[in-house]
Amino acid sequence: MTTGDGVASVRISLLGAFLVKNERHDHIQLTGKRGPALLAYLARCAGMAAPRERLADLLWSDSDEDHARNSLRQTISILRRDLLKAGVDVIQSRQDLIGLKASAVEVDVEDFEAGLAARSPEDLGTALALYRGPFLDGLHLGSDPFEHWAAGERGRLLDRALESTERLARLVDGEAGLVLAERLLTMEPTREASYRLKMELLAASGQRDKAICTFETCRSMLKTEFGVQIGPEMRALWQSLVSPANGASHPVSQTSANVVRAGQRLGRPSISVADFVNLTAERRDGYFAKGLVQDITTALSEVADYVVVSNVGAVEKPAPGDDAQRPEQLSARYVLGGSIQRSGRDLRVNVHLADAAGGHNVWAQRFDGRSENALEFQDRIAQSIVLAVTLELQLTLWKVRDKSPPGPPEVRRLVNESLVNYFAMTRDSLPRAIELAERALAIAPDNARAKRTLSITKTVALAWGALPSHPDHVERALALAEASVRAVPDDEIARVILSFALETAGRIDEAIVECRHAISLNPSYPSARGDIAELYALRGQVSEALHEASEAIRLGTPDVIDFWRHNSMVVALFADGNDRRALEAARRVVRTKPDFVRGALYWAAAAAATGNNEEASRAVHHCLSQLPHLNLGNVCPGFVPRYVKDMHHSRFLEMLERAGLPRGDTTVLTTDSGRSMAAH
């Protein structure tokens, strides 16, 4: 296999021992250690290039500048010679930059990390099979900067492998899950969560004694290695196994069963629902409080992707060997609690969600109602709590705090319900999200959160084809986003939403400014990173786009909008001319979100660019089956944002035409130089 320009390709394997192979899969022998180290570092750099000065400092930190530069020149010369012997020429120099020809280099780490977003067990298993061992296992130079960089990558990739292997273990059947649990313990023998997973799977399969033995092994290991006690979640699971109430016929308690069932889903933060405090003197309000806890627990258990631990007032026996002499409550990452107050016939329920680990409140809300409508009041509170908790935990996962004022209770409920429909991201859910946000704004016309929500639901509906492309929709979305930023200037969510509205309006440079502002407010916000990656790609800043897309994927999780971050990578790779990788990434996007037509259009273009004509035709038919009106005259700009550079834009349309997208009417487009051109 060669690239489009005839350059022979190589595959660099960084997971496990370093390996580099040519297109015939022959192992290429490299001289010394610094050549492999240089290849490894460049393969992980944004754009696969780095300044000479950085490389010299990285690999020869104990030498002066002149000696380090000279050593770098010699290493590059030897590395080129070794590669040329195998018929490979992938090293290139551009002024003070040394880099690799990205279109001719495959890297296992990229395929590994991209594949971890897979939803199916088969695809996830394929990605995890690439993890042959620790990053650059056995490659040590003695240069502190290189060792620190490699150690950071090694730890990060190990964490991703561990988390994804645990996720896969909860998606497959019990026997296969236990095999994966053992693999986790081989990869990291001191990871308590892996022992807990093994216990849960053993308990679920009726192997109670083995589960208890696993607990003892873990407890002994933690005591010996670190001098610490077993964690509270592990203790709670052990307690459920040894409780006399279980007996021979009930080896796993209901709490443990809840843990196992909830563990089958993606992501599993745990929430305990505490008893609500009755601050009134009336017994009936105590019954109301207990009923409310039951309603909330049931509602959370039905729709949320977390473990719900109820009856937190129950106590557990101290685990063997633990220093604690007193009973403790069942522990969870988050604790939901509250209180009941009464004034005549009026009831007030105060609810708060606390991060037990961090010791701070995540969310709080007050609900008012009438005692004669107690059941209806309970239902309304439970539904509102489910919406709020789901969204707040998503923001917590992204390390984002919503700074916009929430508004009165009904506005909060409508906004939260709108956002739940928004995150579903279908052509049916998005109009519903717009309707709910409109109702919230009608109640509170000055509420920044309602404005922000209506703006993003409109722009995403346009991107989905759920709203007709009309200037009025774009202008209103933009005006709402600008108003929400004016109201709360330091709200990074509002800045990202304004950036997306500006992109929809074709104002790419202004959109980048807003995204940069959002990142300056919160560098860990994955949506901001993903959005700026697409904006950089549209402007032709490919290296920056690839870097930001990688950061977005690293910071994000396999959540409901992860596909959009991967689509940013596709837009960048296509602009870079790396059509093979763009095609692979586009396939993943479409597998994850088949009705995301924007992603499917890049699938068609990348397939056509790589000569996969049958696949390209299939991709176009996929797009037209959902949006029959699409054609070369209205697809870009119109439905898909336009690349700023004419060469990128023209190539995108050319590939779509080659894939079979209908011509449509001739449309006048404005080029980046201000000239007009006819596009068919």
XYZ file of C-alpha atoms in Angstrom:
680
model
C 0.000 0.000 0.000
C 1.239 3.474 -0.863
C -0.251 6.903 -0.307
C -1.804 8.961 -3.060
C 1.541 10.628 -3.834
C 3.348 7.290 -4.157
C 5.103 7.406 -0.781
C 5.422 4.014 0.907
C 3.668 3.984 4.276
C 4.805 2.753 7.678
C 2.993 1.679 10.820
C 4.457 2.746 14.143
C 3.456 0.729 17.204
C 3.961 2.549 20.494
C 1.810 0.364 22.764
C 4.104 -2.272 24.191
C 7.618 -2.479 22.788
C 8.377 0.051 20.023
C 7.935 -1.384 16.518
C 7.966 0.146 13.055
C 6.878 -1.869 10.029
C 6.733 -1.173 6.302
C 3.706 -1.717 4.091
C 4.579 -5.422 3.727
C 4.458 -5.671 7.548
C 8.211 -6.320 7.683
C 9.903 -5.135 10.852
C 12.311 -2.235 10.173
C 15.470 -2.360 12.272
C 16.544 1.034 13.624
C 19.955 1.921 15.043
C 20.153 2.825 18.738
C 17.391 4.174 20.960
C 17.167 7.831 20.011
C 15.913 7.136 16.496
C 12.893 5.207 17.817
C 12.390 7.847 20.522
C 12.397 10.604 17.893
C 9.888 8.735 15.711
C 7.671 8.030 18.724
C 7.608 11.662 19.829
C 6.932 13.051 16.339
C 4.149 10.498 15.839
C 2.352 11.932 18.887
C 2.902 15.643 18.095
C 0.152 17.769 16.594
C 0.684 17.566 12.842
C 3.495 15.043 13.474
C 6.064 17.872 13.551
C 8.125 19.678 16.196
C 10.841 22.396 16.301
C 14.470 21.223 16.244
C 15.148 23.037 19.517
C 12.400 21.124 21.326
C 13.648 17.790 19.970
C 17.227 18.556 20.968
C 16.172 19.493 24.507
C 13.922 16.449 24.733
C 16.496 13.829 23.760
C 19.794 15.399 24.900
C 18.837 17.376 27.991
C 22.285 16.873 29.569
C 24.174 18.387 26.587
C 24.739 22.014 25.679
C 22.796 23.501 22.768
C 25.466 23.003 20.089
C 26.175 19.388 21.014
C 22.454 18.618 21.279
C 21.767 20.118 17.824
C 24.675 18.182 16.312
C 23.460 14.934 17.933
C 19.984 15.576 16.541
C 21.346 16.026 12.998
C 23.297 12.781 13.264
C 20.290 10.877 14.639
C 18.023 12.144 11.847
C 20.638 11.155 9.256
C 20.968 7.625 10.672
C 17.187 7.304 11.008
C 16.654 8.333 7.363
C 19.277 5.814 6.273
C 17.625 2.977 8.217
C 14.198 3.818 6.819
C 15.434 4.214 3.229
C 16.948 0.735 3.393
C 13.383 -0.509 3.884
C 12.102 1.647 1.016
C 10.512 4.232 3.303
C 11.001 8.015 3.200
C 8.702 9.688 5.702
C 10.950 12.232 7.445
C 10.687 15.805 6.198
C 12.190 19.164 7.171
C 10.444 22.513 6.901
C 12.625 25.444 7.981
C 13.187 24.795 11.692
C 10.628 21.982 11.895
C 11.286 18.260 11.736
C 8.263 16.131 10.977
C 6.782 13.006 9.473
C 4.671 12.769 6.342
C 1.404 12.291 8.195
C -0.384 10.792 5.196
C 2.195 7.974 5.107
C 2.309 7.125 8.802
C -0.116 5.007 10.807
C 0.107 5.025 14.592
C -1.481 2.372 16.781
C -2.183 4.876 19.592
C -4.440 6.932 17.312
C -6.430 3.872 16.278
C -6.584 2.717 19.910
C -7.906 6.016 21.278
C -10.337 6.558 18.407
C -11.703 3.035 18.806
C -12.457 3.512 22.498
C -15.496 5.588 21.526
C -17.097 2.459 20.059
C -20.509 1.517 21.417
C -20.565 -2.147 20.393
C -18.587 -4.725 22.414
C -17.030 -6.082 19.204
C -15.618 -2.720 18.100
C -14.470 -1.857 21.606
C -12.740 -5.244 21.881
C -10.967 -4.593 18.572
C -9.640 -1.283 19.886
C -8.493 -2.783 23.187
C -6.634 -5.550 21.338
C -4.256 -2.808 20.142
C -3.117 -2.259 23.731
C -0.196 -4.720 23.681
C 1.373 -3.259 26.803
C 2.557 0.004 28.394
C 3.442 2.909 26.104
C 7.027 2.500 24.786
C 7.614 -0.390 27.141
C 11.355 -0.843 27.733
C 12.466 2.283 25.831
C 14.446 4.434 28.278
C 16.960 7.139 27.288
C 18.004 8.625 30.611
C 16.917 12.086 29.388
C 14.561 13.545 31.980
C 12.283 15.503 29.584
C 11.745 12.426 27.399
C 11.193 10.160 30.398
C 8.659 12.587 31.880
C 6.794 12.836 28.577
C 6.781 9.074 28.052
C 5.699 8.445 31.650
C 2.799 10.886 31.271
C 1.613 9.206 28.073
C 2.144 5.776 29.636
C -0.045 6.620 32.621
C -2.747 8.320 30.552
C -3.043 5.469 28.056
C -3.007 2.865 30.805
C -5.880 4.694 32.516
C -7.870 4.734 29.274
C -7.170 1.042 28.688
C -8.234 0.170 32.234
C -11.436 2.227 32.100
C -12.408 0.878 28.676
C -11.604 -2.722 29.586
C -13.841 -2.377 32.642
C -16.558 -0.892 30.424
C -16.262 -3.828 28.028
C -16.401 -6.304 30.925
C -19.797 -4.876 31.853
C -21.094 -5.149 28.277
C -20.269 -8.809 27.641
C -21.567 -11.961 29.309
C -20.428 -13.000 32.777
C -17.737 -15.489 31.769
C -16.126 -13.140 29.242
C -16.408 -10.328 31.802
C -14.454 -12.359 34.362
C -11.691 -12.970 31.807
C -11.468 -9.211 31.268
C -11.474 -8.594 35.021
C -8.450 -10.880 35.324
C -6.772 -8.983 32.492
C -7.376 -5.741 34.400
C -5.626 -7.164 37.460
C -2.707 -8.255 35.287
C -2.426 -4.770 33.774
C -2.599 -3.016 37.164
C -2.473 -5.378 40.187
C -3.093 -2.604 42.745
C -6.297 -1.160 41.232
C -9.108 -1.573 43.762
C -11.829 -0.927 41.170
C -10.731 -4.039 39.251
C -11.125 -6.206 42.343
C -14.556 -4.680 42.909
C -15.554 -5.463 39.325
C -14.438 -9.067 39.761
C -16.437 -9.313 42.984
C -19.564 -7.944 41.289
C -19.281 -10.349 38.363
C -18.627 -13.322 40.629
C -21.570 -12.370 42.824
C -23.839 -11.940 39.809
C -22.925 -15.455 38.606
C -23.669 -16.966 42.044
C -20.008 -17.476 43.049
C -20.381 -15.784 46.424
C -17.437 -17.524 48.131
C -15.024 -16.569 45.365
C -16.277 -12.988 45.539
C -15.534 -12.875 49.275
C -12.072 -14.377 48.649
C -11.434 -11.631 46.081
C -12.310 -9.060 48.733
C -9.790 -10.630 51.146
C -7.096 -10.621 48.460
C -7.692 -6.964 47.724
C -7.789 -6.001 51.404
C -4.504 -7.791 52.055
C -2.863 -6.209 49.005
C -3.863 -2.661 49.975
C -2.680 -3.181 53.537
C 0.664 -4.652 52.447
C 1.429 -2.311 49.547
C 0.071 1.002 50.802
C -0.886 0.524 54.455
C -4.487 1.624 53.774
C -7.927 0.147 54.341
C -10.395 -1.046 51.743
C -12.613 1.661 50.190
C -16.246 2.280 51.202
C -17.805 0.953 47.956
C -15.837 -2.281 48.285
C -16.852 -2.556 51.942
C -20.510 -2.031 51.035
C -20.331 -4.794 48.447
C -18.627 -7.152 50.898
C -21.295 -6.343 53.494
C -24.033 -7.296 51.035
C -22.360 -10.667 50.505
C -21.792 -11.620 54.149
C -25.079 -10.262 55.513
C -27.061 -13.045 57.229
C -30.160 -11.859 55.371
C -28.627 -13.202 52.170
C -28.366 -16.834 53.203
C -27.632 -19.665 50.817
C -30.612 -18.957 48.603
C -29.921 -15.197 48.320
C -26.183 -14.855 47.699
C -26.372 -11.234 46.572
C -28.276 -8.463 48.316
C -30.558 -6.087 46.434
C -27.961 -3.337 46.745
C -25.309 -5.560 45.190
C -27.701 -6.606 42.437
C -28.354 -2.941 41.707
C -24.602 -2.407 41.453
C -24.224 -5.258 38.964
C -27.184 -4.196 36.829
C -26.147 -0.561 36.774
C -22.623 -1.628 35.914
C -23.816 -3.019 32.593
C -24.330 0.556 31.388
C -21.707 3.058 30.292
C -20.287 5.115 33.115
C -21.399 4.483 36.669
C -21.093 7.296 39.187
C -22.943 6.212 42.325
C -25.682 8.227 44.052
C -27.151 7.545 47.439
C -30.640 8.888 48.165
C -30.722 9.904 51.800
C -33.831 10.204 53.977
C -35.417 13.651 53.680
C -35.603 15.494 56.990
C -39.131 16.305 58.181
C -38.908 19.799 59.675
C -42.611 19.884 60.544
C -44.333 18.396 63.592
C -46.864 16.433 61.521
C -46.572 12.679 61.022
C -48.202 12.859 57.569
C -45.268 14.957 56.369
C -42.936 12.189 57.498
C -44.870 9.768 55.284
C -44.684 12.303 52.470
C -40.890 12.526 52.904
C -40.506 8.719 52.773
C -42.739 8.481 49.711
C -40.739 11.215 48.023
C -37.463 9.332 48.623
C -39.028 6.212 47.090
C -40.279 8.173 44.058
C -36.891 9.806 43.511
C -35.034 6.507 43.866
C -37.360 4.797 41.403
C -37.145 7.633 38.871
C -33.346 7.791 39.053
C -33.004 4.019 38.737
C -35.187 3.921 35.627
C -33.375 6.458 33.458
C -29.943 7.296 34.846
C -26.595 5.738 34.031
C -25.438 5.511 37.614
C -25.686 3.202 40.591
C -28.501 4.256 42.909
C -27.924 3.324 46.546
C -30.999 3.735 48.735
C -31.634 2.960 52.417
C -28.474 4.782 53.387
C -29.640 4.786 56.945
C -28.816 1.077 57.146
C -25.498 0.147 58.714
C -22.868 -2.360 57.770
C -20.545 -4.579 59.757
C -16.874 -3.566 59.809
C -14.923 -5.541 57.223
C -12.325 -7.966 58.628
C -9.081 -6.216 59.405
C -10.561 -2.716 59.191
C -9.619 -0.335 61.952
C -13.101 1.185 62.167
C -14.961 -0.046 65.233
C -18.266 1.678 64.552
C -20.904 1.049 61.883
C -20.765 3.234 58.789
C -23.335 4.245 56.222
C -23.216 2.844 52.711
C -21.050 5.226 50.692
C -21.482 6.695 47.225
C -19.787 9.387 45.158
C -22.847 11.657 45.283
C -25.475 12.057 48.001
C -28.946 13.400 47.253
C -30.798 14.710 50.294
C -33.256 17.344 51.396
C -35.900 18.516 53.840
C -39.664 19.103 54.107
C -41.231 22.305 55.467
C -44.888 23.282 55.908
C -46.828 26.512 56.204
C -50.548 25.791 56.420
C -51.422 23.837 53.281
C -48.213 24.872 51.521
C -45.300 22.448 51.366
C -41.714 23.325 50.541
C -39.158 20.686 49.561
C -35.471 21.662 49.534
C -33.243 19.262 47.583
C -29.469 19.240 47.219
C -26.906 17.006 45.514
C -23.511 16.860 47.212
C -20.189 15.468 46.017
C -19.259 13.221 48.918
C -15.665 12.920 47.735
C -15.101 16.633 47.171
C -17.258 17.814 50.054
C -19.157 20.453 48.067
C -22.687 20.947 46.745
C -23.148 20.183 43.044
C -26.733 21.350 42.731
C -29.653 22.549 44.869
C -33.257 23.473 44.169
C -36.447 24.392 46.013
C -39.925 23.069 45.132
C -43.216 24.512 46.372
C -46.620 22.770 46.257
C -49.889 22.043 48.079
C -50.418 19.188 50.527
C -53.781 18.233 48.991
C -51.954 17.400 45.736
C -49.221 15.394 47.449
C -48.879 12.590 44.872
C -48.864 14.981 41.929
C -46.330 17.126 43.795
C -44.121 14.056 44.429
C -44.214 13.088 40.751
C -43.295 16.601 39.625
C -40.371 16.798 42.048
C -39.055 13.346 41.097
C -39.170 14.158 37.364
C -37.492 17.518 37.869
C -34.761 15.960 39.989
C -34.002 13.308 37.364
C -33.623 15.988 34.686
C -31.491 18.248 36.864
C -29.240 15.511 38.258
C -28.628 14.003 34.809
C -27.529 17.357 33.409
C -25.550 18.477 36.446
C -23.571 15.234 36.552
C -22.823 15.600 32.841
C -21.412 19.077 33.499
C -19.463 17.711 36.467
C -17.984 15.022 34.221
C -16.852 17.768 31.837
C -15.482 19.823 34.779
C -17.889 22.635 33.891
C -19.956 24.698 36.295
C -23.047 26.431 34.922
C -22.689 30.096 35.839
C -25.971 31.319 34.325
C -28.849 32.033 36.745
C -31.303 29.101 36.616
C -34.474 31.150 36.968
C -37.742 30.160 38.695
C -38.630 26.451 39.153
C -40.848 26.104 36.066
C -38.180 27.724 33.883
C -35.568 25.347 35.312
C -37.772 22.361 34.564
C -38.497 23.457 31.002
C -34.842 24.271 30.285
C -33.679 20.947 31.715
C -36.284 19.017 29.730
C -35.282 20.958 26.624
C -31.623 20.022 27.170
C -32.458 16.359 27.655
C -34.227 16.439 24.274
C -31.302 18.388 22.815
C -28.763 15.756 23.946
C -30.871 13.051 22.295
C -29.998 14.849 19.017
C -32.535 13.458 16.575
C -34.693 15.247 14.028
C -37.659 14.476 16.276
C -36.129 15.502 19.604
C -34.641 18.828 18.475
C -37.954 20.532 17.516
C -39.298 19.410 20.894
C -36.218 20.925 22.560
C -36.864 24.233 20.753
C -40.515 24.236 21.809
C -39.625 23.705 25.489
C -36.932 26.400 25.409
C -39.395 28.839 23.785
C -41.858 28.168 26.622
C -39.155 28.781 29.217
C -38.202 32.068 27.556
C -41.843 33.138 27.384
C -42.052 32.762 31.186
C -38.731 34.510 31.850
C -37.792 36.695 28.833
C -34.582 37.917 30.496
C -33.312 34.532 31.672
C -29.830 33.952 30.201
C -30.006 30.181 30.550
C -33.265 29.994 28.599
C -31.807 32.239 25.864
C -28.668 30.141 25.694
C -30.685 26.922 25.486
C -32.952 28.199 22.731
C -29.905 29.372 20.762
C -28.109 26.021 20.825
C -31.233 23.980 20.151
C -31.920 26.115 17.063
C -28.389 25.979 15.649
C -28.059 22.235 16.216
C -31.503 21.700 14.683
C -30.207 23.546 11.610
C -27.111 21.335 11.590
C -29.333 18.276 11.801
C -31.747 19.324 9.099
C -34.561 19.475 11.657
C -35.105 23.187 10.873
C -35.161 24.669 7.377
C -32.046 26.696 6.601
C -33.340 30.256 6.796
C -31.535 33.489 7.771
C -34.206 34.293 10.364
C -33.383 31.155 12.373
C -29.647 31.902 12.254
C -30.106 35.564 13.212
C -32.336 34.754 16.168
C -29.986 32.048 17.454
C -27.092 34.487 17.179
C -28.972 37.296 18.952
C -29.958 34.970 21.819
C -26.397 33.708 22.229
C -24.987 37.243 22.241
C -27.540 38.267 24.884
C -26.660 35.320 27.127
C -22.933 36.200 26.911
C -23.654 39.836 27.751
C -25.642 38.691 30.780
C -22.917 36.343 32.085
C -19.573 37.131 30.377
C -17.581 34.465 32.254
C -19.945 31.603 31.311
C -17.867 29.266 29.117
C -20.998 27.369 28.046
C -22.520 30.575 26.679
C -19.270 31.421 24.880
C -19.217 28.025 23.133
C -22.875 28.399 22.153
C -22.161 31.876 20.745
C -19.197 30.431 18.848
C -21.411 27.775 17.275
C -24.007 30.382 16.285
C -21.258 32.474 14.664
C -20.002 29.408 12.791
C -23.531 28.739 11.568
C -23.614 32.324 10.295
C -20.304 31.726 8.461
C -18.313 34.078 10.728
C -15.438 31.691 11.381
C -12.840 34.151 12.732
C -15.273 35.578 15.292
C -16.310 32.067 16.267
C -12.659 31.173 16.960
C -12.303 34.227 19.213
C -15.286 33.110 21.314
C -14.032 29.532 21.512
C -10.604 30.710 22.618
C -12.277 32.804 25.293
C -14.197 29.741 26.508
C -10.978 27.702 26.679
C -9.249 30.495 28.613
C -12.127 30.318 31.123
C -11.998 26.516 31.311
C -9.122 24.669 29.555
C -10.702 21.285 30.435
C -13.985 21.904 28.588
C -14.086 19.200 25.866
C -16.864 20.848 23.829
C -14.832 24.042 23.481
C -11.815 22.039 22.313
C -13.884 20.052 19.820
C -15.575 23.146 18.404
C -12.353 25.097 17.975
C -10.832 22.052 16.270
C -13.535 22.199 13.595
C -13.137 25.966 13.269
C -9.365 25.674 12.818
C -9.929 22.938 10.248
C -12.397 25.114 8.323
C -9.836 27.927 8.301
C -7.098 25.580 7.089
C -5.022 25.553 10.290
C -4.690 21.798 10.161
C -1.980 21.236 12.781
C -3.876 23.271 15.354
C -7.122 21.520 14.413
C -5.654 18.035 14.836
C -4.159 18.982 18.194
C -7.407 20.446 19.532
C -9.469 17.510 18.243
C -7.138 15.103 20.043
C -7.456 17.176 23.218
C -11.255 17.195 22.931
C -11.350 13.407 22.607
C -8.890 12.992 25.481
C -10.786 15.345 27.802
C -14.196 14.043 26.828
C -15.830 10.714 27.514
C -17.876 8.281 25.412
C -20.927 10.432 26.106
C -23.871 11.564 24.014
C -21.896 14.122 21.990
C -18.560 12.327 21.689
C -19.326 11.642 18.012
C -19.196 15.394 17.310
C -15.657 15.652 18.724
C -14.593 12.804 16.447
C -16.269 14.582 13.536
C -14.000 17.579 14.191
C -11.079 15.224 13.658
C -12.635 14.107 10.355
C -12.974 17.715 9.110
C -9.321 18.354 9.983
C -8.008 15.145 8.429
C -9.893 15.807 5.181
C -8.444 19.335 5.004
C -5.000 17.819 5.596
C -5.476 15.474 2.646
C -5.181 12.475 4.949
C -8.158 10.837 3.277
C -7.567 7.306 4.539
C -7.651 8.372 8.164
C -10.515 10.751 7.479
C -12.472 7.819 6.069
C -11.738 5.614 9.079
C -12.752 8.358 11.502
C -15.878 9.214 9.466
C -16.965 5.578 9.511
C -16.771 5.641 13.321
C -18.834 8.833 13.477
C -21.559 7.339 11.276
C -21.570 4.061 13.206
C -22.021 6.009 16.425
C -24.636 8.460 15.105
C -26.129 7.213 11.822
C -28.577 10.120 11.464
C -25.820 12.773 11.723
C -25.892 13.654 8.035
C -23.006 16.134 8.297
C -20.764 13.274 9.355
C -22.144 11.021 6.617
C -21.312 13.660 3.968
C -17.658 13.580 5.048
C -17.884 9.794 4.958
C -18.979 10.064 1.314
C -16.285 12.613 0.426
C -13.466 10.671 2.112
C -14.606 7.395 0.524
C -14.588 9.031 -2.903
C -11.161 10.573 -2.285
C -9.697 7.155 -1.438
C -11.212 5.485 -4.483
C -13.832 3.521 -2.524
C -16.488 4.397 -5.084
C -19.061 1.836 -4.024
C -18.810 2.936 -0.387
C -18.977 6.599 -1.447
C -22.176 5.928 -3.388
C -23.648 4.066 -0.414
C -22.776 7.005 1.857
C -24.531 9.496 -0.441
C -27.634 7.286 -0.588
C -27.534 7.192 3.222
C -27.544 11.009 3.304
C -30.313 11.392 0.726
C -32.494 8.824 2.459
C -32.649 11.246 5.405
C -32.459 14.629 3.665
C -33.627 14.132 0.046
C -33.295 17.843 -0.798
C -29.482 17.894 -0.432
C -27.467 18.649 -3.560
C -24.190 20.270 -4.570
C -25.898 23.641 -4.774
C -27.169 23.764 -1.197
C -24.912 21.446 0.778
C -22.002 23.820 1.402
C -22.427 26.522 2.445
C -25.951 25.947 3.602
C -26.023 22.652 5.396
C -22.302 22.052 6.066
C -19.996 24.965 7.038
C -17.725 26.050 4.204
C -13.965 25.599 4.265
C -12.442 29.087 4.096
C -9.797 28.115 1.545
C -11.063 27.553 -1.989
C -8.892 24.479 -2.532
C -10.397 22.689 0.484
C -13.937 23.752 -0.382
C -13.644 22.809 -4.062
C -12.146 19.418 -3.236
C -14.953 18.666 -0.770
C -17.600 19.448 -3.412
C -15.635 17.560 -6.068
C -15.523 14.434 -3.908
C -19.235 14.708 -3.095
C -19.982 14.999 -6.804
C -17.784 11.977 -7.491
C -19.694 10.117 -4.765
C -22.965 10.857 -6.574
C -24.523 13.839 -4.762
C -26.923 15.488 -7.269
C -25.805 18.739 -8.883
C -28.857 20.844 -8.064
C -29.054 24.523 -9.004
C -26.041 26.692 -9.678
C -25.195 28.805 -6.657
C -22.884 31.817 -6.456
C -20.275 31.413 -3.747
C -17.812 33.970 -2.444
C -14.196 32.892 -2.277
C -11.781 33.696 0.516
C -10.170 36.280 -1.788
C -13.477 38.081 -2.318
C -14.074 36.820 -5.892
C -17.282 35.091 -6.861
C -17.375 31.650 -8.423
C -20.109 29.391 -9.779
C -20.646 26.089 -8.021
C -22.966 23.425 -9.363
